[in-house]
PDB file of C-alpha atoms in Angstrom:
ATOM      1  CA  MET A  26     -76.662 -43.750   1.102  1.00 37.00           C
ATOM      2  CA  LYS A  27     -77.663 -41.100   3.517  1.00 42.00           C
ATOM      3  CA  LEU A  28     -76.328 -40.909   6.812  1.00 46.00           C
ATOM      4  CA  THR A  29     -78.816 -41.989   9.692  1.00 50.00           C
ATOM      5  CA  GLY A  30     -78.936 -39.750  12.581  1.00 50.00           C
ATOM      6  CA  SER A  31     -77.071 -41.933  15.001  1.00 72.00           C
ATOM      7  CA  THR A  32     -74.123 -42.499  12.450  1.00 79.00           C
ATOM      8  CA  GLU A  33     -73.997 -38.412  12.452  1.00 82.00           C
ATOM      9  CA  LEU A  34     -74.105 -37.982  16.224  1.00 87.00           C
ATOM     10  CA  VAL A  35     -71.450 -40.906  16.494  1.00 87.00           C
ATOM     11  CA  TYR A  36     -69.329 -38.667  14.332  1.00 87.00           C
ATOM     12  CA  LEU A  37     -69.895 -35.530  15.743  1.00 89.00           C
ATOM     13  CA  LEU A  38     -69.326 -37.062  19.498  1.00 90.00           C
ATOM     14  CA  ALA A  39     -65.878 -38.451  18.324  1.00 88.00           C
ATOM     15  CA  ILE A  40     -64.645 -35.538  16.681  1.00 90.00           C
ATOM     16  CA  ALA A  41     -65.625 -33.092  19.826  1.00 92.00           C
ATOM     17  CA  PRO A  42     -62.960 -34.822  21.921  1.00 90.00           C
ATOM     18  CA  ALA A  43     -60.212 -34.184  19.378  1.00 88.00           C
ATOM     19  CA  VAL A  44     -61.187 -30.270  19.285  1.00 92.00           C
ATOM     20  CA  PHE A  45     -61.332 -30.256  23.204  1.00 93.00           C
ATOM     21  CA  TRP A  46     -57.838 -31.982  23.651  1.00 87.00           C
ATOM     22  CA  GLY A  47     -56.410 -30.025  21.515  1.00 88.00           C
ATOM     23  CA  VAL A  48     -57.043 -27.051  23.467  1.00 92.00           C
ATOM     24  CA  SER A  49     -56.266 -29.044  26.589  1.00 93.00           C
ATOM     25  CA  SER A  50     -52.744 -30.143  25.531  1.00 89.00           C
ATOM     26  CA  VAL A  51     -51.699 -26.109  24.951  1.00 92.00           C
ATOM     27  CA  LEU A  52     -53.358 -25.338  28.308  1.00 94.00           C
ATOM     28  CA  SER A  53     -51.224 -28.021  29.967  1.00 92.00           C
ATOM     29  CA  LYS A  54     -48.388 -26.965  28.164  1.00 90.00           C
ATOM     30  CA  ARG A  55     -48.411 -23.290  29.378  1.00 94.00           C
ATOM     31  CA  GLY A  56     -49.369 -24.634  32.987  1.00 93.00           C
ATOM     32  CA  LEU A  57     -45.776 -26.823  32.843  1.00 92.00           C
ATOM     33  CA  ALA A  58     -43.950 -23.530  31.516  1.00 92.00           C
ATOM     34  CA  ARG A  59     -45.542 -21.764  34.597  1.00 93.00           C
ATOM     35  CA  GLY A  60     -43.688 -23.924  37.196  1.00 93.00           C
ATOM     36  CA  GLY A  61     -46.023 -26.658  37.216  1.00 93.00           C
ATOM     37  CA  GLY A  62     -45.566 -30.279  37.223  1.00 92.00           C
ATOM     38  CA  THR A  63     -46.191 -33.333  35.405  1.00 90.00           C
ATOM     39  CA  HIS A  64     -47.434 -35.165  38.284  1.00 90.00           C
ATOM     40  CA  GLN A  65     -49.288 -32.379  39.721  1.00 93.00           C
ATOM     41  CA  ALA A  66     -51.268 -31.596  36.146  1.00 93.00           C
ATOM     42  CA  THR A  67     -52.344 -35.404  36.417  1.00 91.00           C
ATOM     43  CA  LEU A  68     -53.855 -35.245  40.167  1.00 92.00           C
ATOM     44  CA  VAL A  69     -55.577 -31.604  39.533  1.00 94.00           C
ATOM     45  CA  VAL A  70     -56.888 -33.051  36.022  1.00 93.00           C
ATOM     46  CA  ILE A  71     -58.018 -36.264  37.193  1.00 92.00           C
ATOM     47  CA  GLY A  72     -59.289 -35.452  40.551  1.00 93.00           C
ATOM     48  CA  LEU A  73     -61.572 -32.569  39.112  1.00 94.00           C
ATOM     49  CA  ASP A  74     -63.003 -34.395  36.921  1.00 91.00           C
ATOM     50  CA  ALA A  75     -63.873 -37.229  39.098  1.00 92.00           C
ATOM     51  CA  LEU A  76     -65.686 -34.642  41.348  1.00 93.00           C
ATOM     52  CA  ILE A  77     -67.610 -33.397  38.347  1.00 91.00           C
ATOM     53  CA  TYR A  78     -68.634 -36.755  37.149  1.00 89.00           C
ATOM     54  CA  TRP A  79     -69.649 -37.591  41.174  1.00 90.00           C
ATOM     55  CA  GLY A  80     -71.886 -34.118  41.153  1.00 89.00           C
ATOM     56  CA  ILE A  81     -73.755 -34.929  37.848  1.00 86.00           C
ATOM     57  CA  LEU A  82     -74.042 -38.554  38.744  1.00 88.00           C
ATOM     58  CA  LEU A  83     -75.649 -38.191  42.163  1.00 87.00           C
ATOM     59  CA  VAL A  84     -77.776 -35.099  40.658  1.00 86.00           C
ATOM     60  CA  ARG A  85     -79.006 -37.359  37.877  1.00 79.00           C
ATOM     61  CA  ARG A  86     -79.344 -40.735  39.981  1.00 78.00           C
ATOM     62  CA  GLY A  87     -78.918 -40.280  43.476  1.00 78.00           C
ATOM     63  CA  MET A  88     -78.590 -43.166  45.762  1.00 74.00           C
ATOM     64  CA  GLY A  89     -79.742 -45.137  42.684  1.00 76.00           C
ATOM     65  CA  ALA A  90     -76.280 -44.950  40.880  1.00 77.00           C
ATOM     66  CA  PHE A  91     -74.676 -48.420  40.412  1.00 77.00           C
ATOM     67  CA  SER A  92     -77.881 -50.022  41.593  1.00 78.00           C
ATOM     68  CA  GLY A  93     -78.206 -53.260  39.743  1.00 75.00           C
ATOM     69  CA  LEU A  94     -74.721 -53.643  38.149  1.00 75.00           C
ATOM     70  CA  SER A  95     -72.710 -56.612  38.618  1.00 81.00           C
ATOM     71  CA  VAL A  96     -69.343 -56.589  40.231  1.00 82.00           C
ATOM     72  CA  ILE A  97     -67.814 -57.778  36.855  1.00 84.00           C
ATOM     73  CA  THR A  98     -69.223 -54.943  34.988  1.00 82.00           C
ATOM     74  CA  ILE A  99     -68.119 -52.344  37.292  1.00 80.00           C
ATOM     75  CA  GLY A 100     -64.916 -54.154  37.450  1.00 84.00           C
ATOM     76  CA  VAL A 101     -64.159 -53.647  33.943  1.00 86.00           C
ATOM     77  CA  PHE A 102     -64.374 -49.577  34.282  1.00 83.00           C
ATOM     78  CA  LEU A 103     -61.916 -49.978  37.267  1.00 83.00           C
ATOM     79  CA  VAL A 104     -59.550 -51.426  35.204  1.00 88.00           C
ATOM     80  CA  ALA A 105     -59.756 -49.361  32.451  1.00 89.00           C
ATOM     81  CA  GLY A 106     -59.681 -46.153  34.523  1.00 88.00           C
ATOM     82  CA  ALA A 107     -56.800 -47.146  36.382  1.00 88.00           C
ATOM     83  CA  LEU A 108     -55.175 -47.752  32.936  1.00 88.00           C
ATOM     84  CA  GLY A 109     -56.800 -46.065  30.242  1.00 86.00           C
ATOM     85  CA  THR A 110     -57.002 -43.096  32.480  1.00 88.00           C
ATOM     86  CA  ALA A 111     -54.562 -42.810  35.372  1.00 90.00           C
ATOM     87  CA  MET A 112     -51.280 -44.543  33.668  1.00 91.00           C
ATOM     88  CA  GLY A 113     -52.414 -42.835  30.193  1.00 91.00           C
ATOM     89  CA  ARG A 114     -52.635 -39.428  31.873  1.00 89.00           C
ATOM     90  CA  LEU A 115     -49.519 -39.802  33.612  1.00 90.00           C
ATOM     91  CA  PHE A 116     -47.792 -40.349  30.383  1.00 93.00           C
ATOM     92  CA  VAL A 117     -49.470 -37.939  28.428  1.00 91.00           C
ATOM     93  CA  PHE A 118     -48.198 -34.968  30.686  1.00 92.00           C
ATOM     94  CA  LYS A 119     -44.488 -36.746  30.709  1.00 91.00           C
ATOM     95  CA  GLY A 120     -44.855 -36.448  26.832  1.00 90.00           C
ATOM     96  CA  ILE A 121     -46.427 -32.643  26.743  1.00 89.00           C
ATOM     97  CA  ASP A 122     -43.376 -32.051  28.978  1.00 89.00           C
ATOM     98  CA  ARG A 123     -40.663 -33.627  27.173  1.00 86.00           C
ATOM     99  CA  VAL A 124     -41.670 -33.559  23.661  1.00 83.00           C
ATOM    100  CA  GLY A 125     -44.243 -30.503  23.091  1.00 84.00           C
ATOM    101  CA  ALA A 126     -47.899 -30.590  22.788  1.00 84.00           C
ATOM    102  CA  SER A 127     -48.080 -30.870  18.988  1.00 78.00           C
ATOM    103  CA  ILE A 128     -45.581 -34.122  18.749  1.00 80.00           C
ATOM    104  CA  ASN A 129     -46.939 -35.603  21.959  1.00 82.00           C
ATOM    105  CA  SER A 130     -50.439 -35.158  20.601  1.00 80.00           C
ATOM    106  CA  ALA A 131     -49.550 -36.868  17.300  1.00 75.00           C
ATOM    107  CA  VAL A 132     -47.973 -39.801  18.777  1.00 78.00           C
ATOM    108  CA  ILE A 133     -50.640 -40.538  21.173  1.00 79.00           C
ATOM    109  CA  SER A 134     -52.839 -40.736  18.165  1.00 73.00           C
ATOM    110  CA  THR A 135     -51.658 -43.837  16.909  1.00 72.00           C
ATOM    111  CA  ARG A 136     -53.690 -45.266  19.193  1.00 74.00           C
ATOM    112  CA  PRO A 137     -56.590 -46.406  16.678  1.00 69.00           C
ATOM    113  CA  LEU A 138     -54.007 -48.766  15.230  1.00 70.00           C
ATOM    114  CA  PHE A 139     -53.740 -50.468  18.853  1.00 73.00           C
ATOM    115  CA  ALA A 140     -57.643 -50.260  19.719  1.00 70.00           C
ATOM    116  CA  ALA A 141     -58.498 -51.505  15.967  1.00 70.00           C
ATOM    117  CA  LEU A 142     -56.575 -54.561  16.318  1.00 70.00           C
ATOM    118  CA  LEU A 143     -57.799 -55.014  20.249  1.00 74.00           C
ATOM    119  CA  ALA A 144     -61.728 -54.546  19.132  1.00 70.00           C
ATOM    120  CA  ALA A 145     -61.291 -56.997  16.407  1.00 72.00           C
ATOM    121  CA  GLY A 146     -59.684 -59.557  19.040  1.00 71.00           C
ATOM    122  CA  PHE A 147     -61.936 -59.153  21.584  1.00 70.00           C
ATOM    123  CA  LEU A 148     -65.149 -57.502  20.731  1.00 63.00           C
ATOM    124  CA  SER A 149     -65.387 -59.289  17.212  1.00 71.00           C
ATOM    125  CA  GLU A 150     -65.634 -55.913  15.636  1.00 67.00           C
ATOM    126  CA  SER A 151     -65.297 -55.579  11.898  1.00 69.00           C
ATOM    127  CA  VAL A 152     -62.511 -53.816  10.287  1.00 69.00           C
ATOM    128  CA  THR A 153     -63.363 -52.879   6.473  1.00 76.00           C
ATOM    129  CA  PRO A 154     -61.226 -52.216   4.121  1.00 82.00           C
ATOM    130  CA  SER A 155     -61.654 -48.331   4.236  1.00 78.00           C
ATOM    131  CA  ILE A 156     -61.433 -48.328   7.936  1.00 76.00           C
ATOM    132  CA  ALA A 157     -58.121 -50.363   7.310  1.00 80.00           C
ATOM    133  CA  VAL A 158     -56.378 -48.248   4.944  1.00 85.00           C
ATOM    134  CA  GLY A 159     -57.749 -44.688   6.798  1.00 80.00           C
ATOM    135  CA  ILE A 160     -55.906 -46.261  10.094  1.00 79.00           C
ATOM    136  CA  VAL A 161     -52.747 -46.744   7.973  1.00 84.00           C
ATOM    137  CA  VAL A 162     -52.784 -43.548   6.338  1.00 86.00           C
ATOM    138  CA  LEU A 163     -53.435 -42.079   9.502  1.00 76.00           C
ATOM    139  CA  VAL A 164     -50.799 -43.636  11.129  1.00 80.00           C
ATOM    140  CA  VAL A 165     -48.259 -42.443   8.307  1.00 85.00           C
ATOM    141  CA  GLY A 166     -49.615 -38.923   8.580  1.00 80.00           C
ATOM    142  CA  LEU A 167     -48.962 -38.805  12.591  1.00 73.00           C
ATOM    143  CA  THR A 168     -45.426 -40.347  11.990  1.00 77.00           C
ATOM    144  CA  VAL A 169     -44.521 -37.471   9.448  1.00 81.00           C
ATOM    145  CA  LEU A 170     -45.746 -35.270  12.200  1.00 69.00           C
ATOM    146  CA  ALA A 171     -43.638 -36.631  14.873  1.00 68.00           C
ATOM    147  CA  LEU A 172     -40.682 -36.157  12.851  1.00 74.00           C
ATOM    148  CA  GLY A 173     -41.350 -32.855  11.486  1.00 67.00           C
ATOM    149  CA  GLN A 174     -38.352 -31.418  13.298  1.00 64.00           C
ATOM    150  CA  GLY A 175     -41.093 -29.669  15.492  1.00 67.00           C
ATOM    151  CA  GLY A 176     -42.153 -29.962  19.245  1.00 66.00           C
ATOM    152  CA  ASP A 177     -40.424 -28.124  22.071  1.00 69.00           C
ATOM    153  CA  VAL A 178     -38.041 -25.543  21.431  1.00 67.00           C
ATOM    154  CA  GLU A 179     -35.707 -26.904  24.202  1.00 74.00           C
ATOM    155  CA  GLY A 180     -35.139 -30.016  21.809  1.00 73.00           C
ATOM    156  CA  TRP A 181     -36.105 -33.928  22.569  1.00 74.00           C
ATOM    157  CA  ASN A 182     -34.425 -37.242  22.088  1.00 77.00           C
ATOM    158  CA  ALA A 183     -36.204 -39.897  20.400  1.00 71.00           C
ATOM    159  CA  TYR A 184     -36.663 -42.280  23.209  1.00 79.00           C
ATOM    160  CA  GLU A 185     -39.071 -39.713  24.994  1.00 83.00           C
ATOM    161  CA  MET A 186     -41.526 -40.761  22.575  1.00 80.00           C
ATOM    162  CA  LEU A 187     -41.809 -43.620  24.408  1.00 87.00           C
ATOM    163  CA  PHE A 188     -43.730 -41.451  26.804  1.00 92.00           C
ATOM    164  CA  PRO A 189     -46.744 -40.745  24.250  1.00 87.00           C
ATOM    165  CA  LEU A 190     -46.399 -44.067  22.766  1.00 85.00           C
ATOM    166  CA  ALA A 191     -47.160 -45.757  26.105  1.00 91.00           C
ATOM    167  CA  ALA A 192     -50.085 -43.081  26.566  1.00 91.00           C
ATOM    168  CA  ALA A 193     -51.525 -44.424  23.384  1.00 86.00           C
ATOM    169  CA  SER A 194     -51.577 -47.923  24.424  1.00 86.00           C
ATOM    170  CA  CYS A 195     -52.915 -47.199  27.593  1.00 90.00           C
ATOM    171  CA  PHE A 196     -55.662 -45.254  25.895  1.00 85.00           C
ATOM    172  CA  ALA A 197     -56.266 -48.095  23.296  1.00 82.00           C
ATOM    173  CA  VAL A 198     -56.894 -50.820  26.140  1.00 85.00           C
ATOM    174  CA  GLY A 199     -59.042 -48.458  28.172  1.00 85.00           C
ATOM    175  CA  ASN A 200     -61.441 -47.732  25.305  1.00 76.00           C
ATOM    176  CA  VAL A 201     -61.681 -51.653  24.044  1.00 80.00           C
ATOM    177  CA  LEU A 202     -62.617 -51.951  27.564  1.00 83.00           C
ATOM    178  CA  ARG A 203     -64.943 -49.190  28.115  1.00 80.00           C
ATOM    179  CA  ARG A 204     -66.852 -50.561  24.644  1.00 76.00           C
ATOM    180  CA  PHE A 205     -67.144 -53.975  25.961  1.00 80.00           C
ATOM    181  CA  GLY A 206     -68.638 -52.598  29.413  1.00 81.00           C
ATOM    182  CA  LEU A 207     -71.357 -49.990  27.636  1.00 77.00           C
ATOM    183  CA  GLN A 208     -72.248 -52.752  25.331  1.00 78.00           C
ATOM    184  CA  SER A 209     -72.618 -55.564  27.536  1.00 79.00           C
ATOM    185  CA  SER A 210     -74.185 -53.813  30.541  1.00 79.00           C
ATOM    186  CA  SER A 211     -77.078 -51.602  31.638  1.00 78.00           C
ATOM    187  CA  MET A 212     -74.501 -49.229  33.040  1.00 79.00           C
ATOM    188  CA  THR A 213     -75.008 -45.581  31.812  1.00 80.00           C
ATOM    189  CA  VAL A 214     -72.393 -43.206  30.431  1.00 77.00           C
ATOM    190  CA  PHE A 215     -72.545 -40.979  33.899  1.00 80.00           C
ATOM    191  CA  GLU A 216     -71.997 -44.338  35.914  1.00 83.00           C
ATOM    192  CA  ALA A 217     -69.069 -45.579  33.703  1.00 82.00           C
ATOM    193  CA  LEU A 218     -67.468 -42.187  33.969  1.00 81.00           C
ATOM    194  CA  THR A 219     -67.919 -41.892  37.528  1.00 86.00           C
ATOM    195  CA  ALA A 220     -66.387 -45.379  38.120  1.00 86.00           C
ATOM    196  CA  ASN A 221     -63.478 -44.600  35.660  1.00 85.00           C
ATOM    197  CA  ALA A 222     -62.744 -41.518  37.015  1.00 88.00           C
ATOM    198  CA  THR A 223     -62.661 -42.525  40.639  1.00 88.00           C
ATOM    199  CA  ALA A 224     -60.620 -45.964  39.632  1.00 87.00           C
ATOM    200  CA  ALA A 225     -57.907 -43.364  38.467  1.00 90.00           C
ATOM    201  CA  VAL A 226     -58.222 -41.324  41.284  1.00 92.00           C
ATOM    202  CA  LEU A 227     -57.555 -44.106  43.784  1.00 90.00           C
ATOM    203  CA  VAL A 228     -54.783 -45.159  41.626  1.00 88.00           C
ATOM    204  CA  LEU A 229     -52.869 -41.946  41.574  1.00 90.00           C
ATOM    205  CA  ILE A 230     -53.323 -41.558  45.187  1.00 91.00           C
ATOM    206  CA  ALA A 231     -51.800 -44.895  45.757  1.00 90.00           C
ATOM    207  CA  TYR A 232     -49.029 -44.089  43.589  1.00 87.00           C
ATOM    208  CA  THR A 233     -48.267 -40.529  44.875  1.00 90.00           C
ATOM    209  CA  THR A 234     -48.554 -41.934  48.397  1.00 92.00           C
ATOM    210  CA  VAL A 235     -46.237 -44.840  47.450  1.00 91.00           C
ATOM    211  CA  SER A 236     -43.256 -42.357  45.822  1.00 88.00           C
ATOM    212  CA  ASN A 237     -43.926 -39.629  48.284  1.00 89.00           C
ATOM    213  CA  SER A 238     -44.781 -37.221  45.846  1.00 86.00           C
ATOM    214  CA  TRP A 239     -47.303 -35.332  47.397  1.00 91.00           C
ATOM    215  CA  GLU A 240     -44.747 -32.314  47.494  1.00 90.00           C
ATOM    216  CA  SER A 241     -45.587 -32.024  43.500  1.00 88.00           C
ATOM    217  CA  LEU A 242     -48.863 -30.182  44.854  1.00 91.00           C
ATOM    218  CA  HIS A 243     -46.524 -27.000  45.783  1.00 92.00           C
ATOM    219  CA  ALA A 244     -46.391 -25.245  42.672  1.00 94.00           C
ATOM    220  CA  PRO A 245     -47.175 -21.827  41.681  1.00 94.00           C
ATOM    221  CA  ALA A 246     -50.819 -20.683  41.615  1.00 93.00           C
ATOM    222  CA  GLU A 247     -50.779 -19.673  37.947  1.00 93.00           C
ATOM    223  CA  SER A 248     -50.253 -23.140  37.183  1.00 95.00           C
ATOM    224  CA  TYR A 249     -52.995 -24.506  38.836  1.00 96.00           C
ATOM    225  CA  ARG A 250     -55.325 -21.961  36.649  1.00 95.00           C
ATOM    226  CA  TYR A 251     -54.170 -23.521  33.557  1.00 96.00           C
ATOM    227  CA  PHE A 252     -54.636 -27.145  34.760  1.00 95.00           C
ATOM    228  CA  VAL A 253     -58.277 -26.504  36.115  1.00 96.00           C
ATOM    229  CA  ALA A 254     -58.905 -25.288  32.294  1.00 96.00           C
ATOM    230  CA  SER A 255     -57.395 -28.072  30.965  1.00 94.00           C
ATOM    231  CA  ALA A 256     -59.644 -30.567  33.582  1.00 93.00           C
ATOM    232  CA  VAL A 257     -62.915 -28.861  32.463  1.00 94.00           C
ATOM    233  CA  LEU A 258     -62.127 -29.663  28.282  1.00 94.00           C
ATOM    234  CA  THR A 259     -61.143 -33.066  29.516  1.00 89.00           C
ATOM    235  CA  ALA A 260     -64.206 -33.929  31.456  1.00 89.00           C
ATOM    236  CA  LEU A 261     -66.246 -32.232  28.199  1.00 90.00           C
ATOM    237  CA  SER A 262     -63.878 -34.693  25.960  1.00 89.00           C
ATOM    238  CA  VAL A 263     -64.254 -37.844  27.694  1.00 80.00           C
ATOM    239  CA  LEU A 264     -68.041 -37.107  28.369  1.00 83.00           C
ATOM    240  CA  ALA A 265     -68.376 -37.038  24.328  1.00 88.00           C
ATOM    241  CA  LEU A 266     -66.164 -39.869  24.115  1.00 81.00           C
ATOM    242  CA  PHE A 267     -67.947 -42.359  26.260  1.00 76.00           C
ATOM    243  CA  THR A 268     -71.378 -41.259  24.638  1.00 83.00           C
ATOM    244  CA  ALA A 269     -70.160 -42.215  21.345  1.00 85.00           C
ATOM    245  CA  LEU A 270     -68.691 -45.581  22.300  1.00 77.00           C
ATOM    246  CA  SER A 271     -72.088 -46.186  23.726  1.00 77.00           C
ATOM    247  CA  LEU A 272     -73.968 -45.943  20.725  1.00 82.00           C
ATOM    248  CA  PRO A 273     -74.764 -49.392  18.607  1.00 80.00           C
ATOM    249  CA  ASN A 274     -72.770 -47.580  15.779  1.00 80.00           C
ATOM    250  CA  GLY A 275     -69.855 -46.237  17.836  1.00 78.00           C
ATOM    251  CA  GLN A 276     -67.491 -48.750  17.067  1.00 77.00           C
ATOM    252  CA  VAL A 277     -64.146 -48.654  18.300  1.00 69.00           C
ATOM    253  CA  ALA A 278     -62.093 -48.361  15.400  1.00 68.00           C
ATOM    254  CA  ILE A 279     -64.166 -45.311  13.952  1.00 77.00           C
ATOM    255  CA  VAL A 280     -64.897 -43.696  16.979  1.00 80.00           C
ATOM    256  CA  ASP A 281     -60.926 -43.916  18.195  1.00 69.00           C
ATOM    257  CA  SER A 282     -59.786 -42.573  14.950  1.00 73.00           C
ATOM    258  CA  LEU A 283     -61.915 -39.396  14.506  1.00 79.00           C
ATOM    259  CA  ALA A 284     -60.787 -38.677  18.309  1.00 79.00           C
ATOM    260  CA  ALA A 285     -57.273 -39.407  17.469  1.00 72.00           C
ATOM    261  CA  THR A 286     -57.173 -36.150  14.703  1.00 78.00           C
ATOM    262  CA  SER A 287     -56.408 -34.128  17.874  1.00 80.00           C
ATOM    263  CA  PRO A 288     -53.225 -33.358  16.442  1.00 78.00           C
ATOM    264  CA  LEU A 289     -54.910 -31.320  13.685  1.00 80.00           C
ATOM    265  CA  PHE A 290     -56.210 -28.701  16.413  1.00 87.00           C
ATOM    266  CA  THR A 291     -53.223 -28.972  18.866  1.00 86.00           C
ATOM    267  CA  VAL A 292     -50.873 -28.129  15.860  1.00 82.00           C
ATOM    268  CA  ALA A 293     -53.028 -25.254  14.830  1.00 85.00           C
ATOM    269  CA  PHE A 294     -53.485 -24.083  18.223  1.00 89.00           C
ATOM    270  CA  SER A 295     -49.693 -24.484  19.067  1.00 86.00           C
ATOM    271  CA  SER A 296     -49.089 -22.533  16.312  1.00 85.00           C
ATOM    272  CA  VAL A 297     -50.848 -19.362  17.393  1.00 85.00           C
ATOM    273  CA  PHE A 298     -50.566 -19.970  21.555  1.00 86.00           C
ATOM    274  CA  LEU A 299     -47.120 -21.693  21.801  1.00 86.00           C
ATOM    275  CA  ARG A 300     -44.784 -19.496  19.550  1.00 84.00           C
ATOM    276  CA  ASP A 301     -42.732 -19.052  22.270  1.00 86.00           C
ATOM    277  CA  LEU A 302     -42.602 -22.741  23.460  1.00 84.00           C
ATOM    278  CA  GLU A 303     -43.018 -24.707  19.890  1.00 79.00           C
ATOM    279  CA  GLN A 304     -42.353 -24.681  16.740  1.00 78.00           C
ATOM    280  CA  VAL A 305     -44.744 -25.984  13.957  1.00 75.00           C
ATOM    281  CA  THR A 306     -42.704 -26.787  11.026  1.00 79.00           C
ATOM    282  CA  ARG A 307     -43.479 -27.726   7.209  1.00 80.00           C
ATOM    283  CA  GLY A 308     -43.137 -31.360   8.402  1.00 79.00           C
ATOM    284  CA  ILE A 309     -46.155 -31.071  10.895  1.00 75.00           C
ATOM    285  CA  ILE A 310     -48.166 -29.489   8.401  1.00 77.00           C
ATOM    286  CA  VAL A 311     -47.686 -31.709   5.680  1.00 83.00           C
ATOM    287  CA  GLY A 312     -48.370 -34.247   8.615  1.00 78.00           C
ATOM    288  CA  ALA A 313     -51.516 -32.898   9.704  1.00 73.00           C
ATOM    289  CA  PHE A 314     -52.706 -33.038   5.788  1.00 79.00           C
ATOM    290  CA  ILE A 315     -52.274 -36.666   5.770  1.00 84.00           C
ATOM    291  CA  VAL A 316     -54.064 -37.020   8.816  1.00 77.00           C
ATOM    292  CA  VAL A 317     -57.041 -35.641   7.256  1.00 72.00           C
ATOM    293  CA  VAL A 318     -56.878 -38.196   4.087  1.00 79.00           C
ATOM    294  CA  GLY A 319     -56.888 -40.965   6.662  1.00 78.00           C
ATOM    295  CA  VAL A 320     -59.676 -39.829   8.364  1.00 70.00           C
ATOM    296  CA  VAL A 321     -61.652 -39.298   5.012  1.00 68.00           C
ATOM    297  CA  PHE A 322     -60.937 -43.118   4.436  1.00 77.00           C
ATOM    298  CA  ILE A 323     -62.420 -43.605   8.049  1.00 68.00           C
ATOM    299  CA  THR A 324     -65.504 -42.087   7.601  1.00 58.00           C
ATOM    300  CA  SER A 325     -66.445 -43.054   4.196  1.00 59.00           C
ATOM    301  CA  GLY A 326     -66.945 -46.729   5.036  1.00 53.00           C
ATOM    302  CA  PRO A 327     -70.416 -46.113   6.358  1.00 45.00           C
ATOM    303  CA  LEU A 328     -71.324 -44.399   3.773  1.00 41.00           C
ATOM    304  CA  LEU A 329     -70.721 -46.802   1.165  1.00 37.00           C
ATOM    305  CA  LEU A 330     -72.860 -49.244   2.962  1.00 38.00           C
TER     306      LEU A 330
END
């Protein structure tokens, strides 16, 4: 059956974050290698993204932003921002620093497994056999990627994979909450983005104050250039992701799985731009191929309906 325009749009919007996140991970690794820190990177990326979203929202809606929305609806996105963005991003940068951009991206992309199960349990979304097989294959491919003896050239310990795994869990919960909020209310994508980012910034400010970590901002200027560029790409990524989740055909299992193909792009970009910091092995290449097979299964479901 021929794909409808809305389905094609969901696929396009869901794959865009994978590309942007692939580049963003490489930029973040470079920023960390230039003397930057994980806490600094999180503050810069999320803080700048919040400013971008607020600027766009005020231009589009003015003082009418968030009008008519219930406290519960706004609360859903505040929780999603605190957990799925603030905590998730902290774990992301920790993972990039410890195990490398390619391995970190691979482990984080196991989140479709968590997201699909949560969406089925709390959103009553159906998981077709094709999507189920695709998710399993995808996870297998990502596991091969993670065990491909690559990543940070300085080496890493197995327990450090807990950082990207924690990020995957946070992102999965966040995406399910966002899908629920976008489908059960009249909140626009930009309102959702802004509420999400604002909550993340507030959580980070509180965490930074309590942990007395403001000195992390005293980093080389060169590192900021990489993190600012990463922030812009992250803003575009989340915008595409939120838009995909807001569409009628934007099931979490499909959107999150396609967005989770970012390791393919991270590996490709790392092999070219991070040769002095990371190594891309045969195992990583094989894992990337298996990921593609998983994506084929996932995207074939709507074609067969």
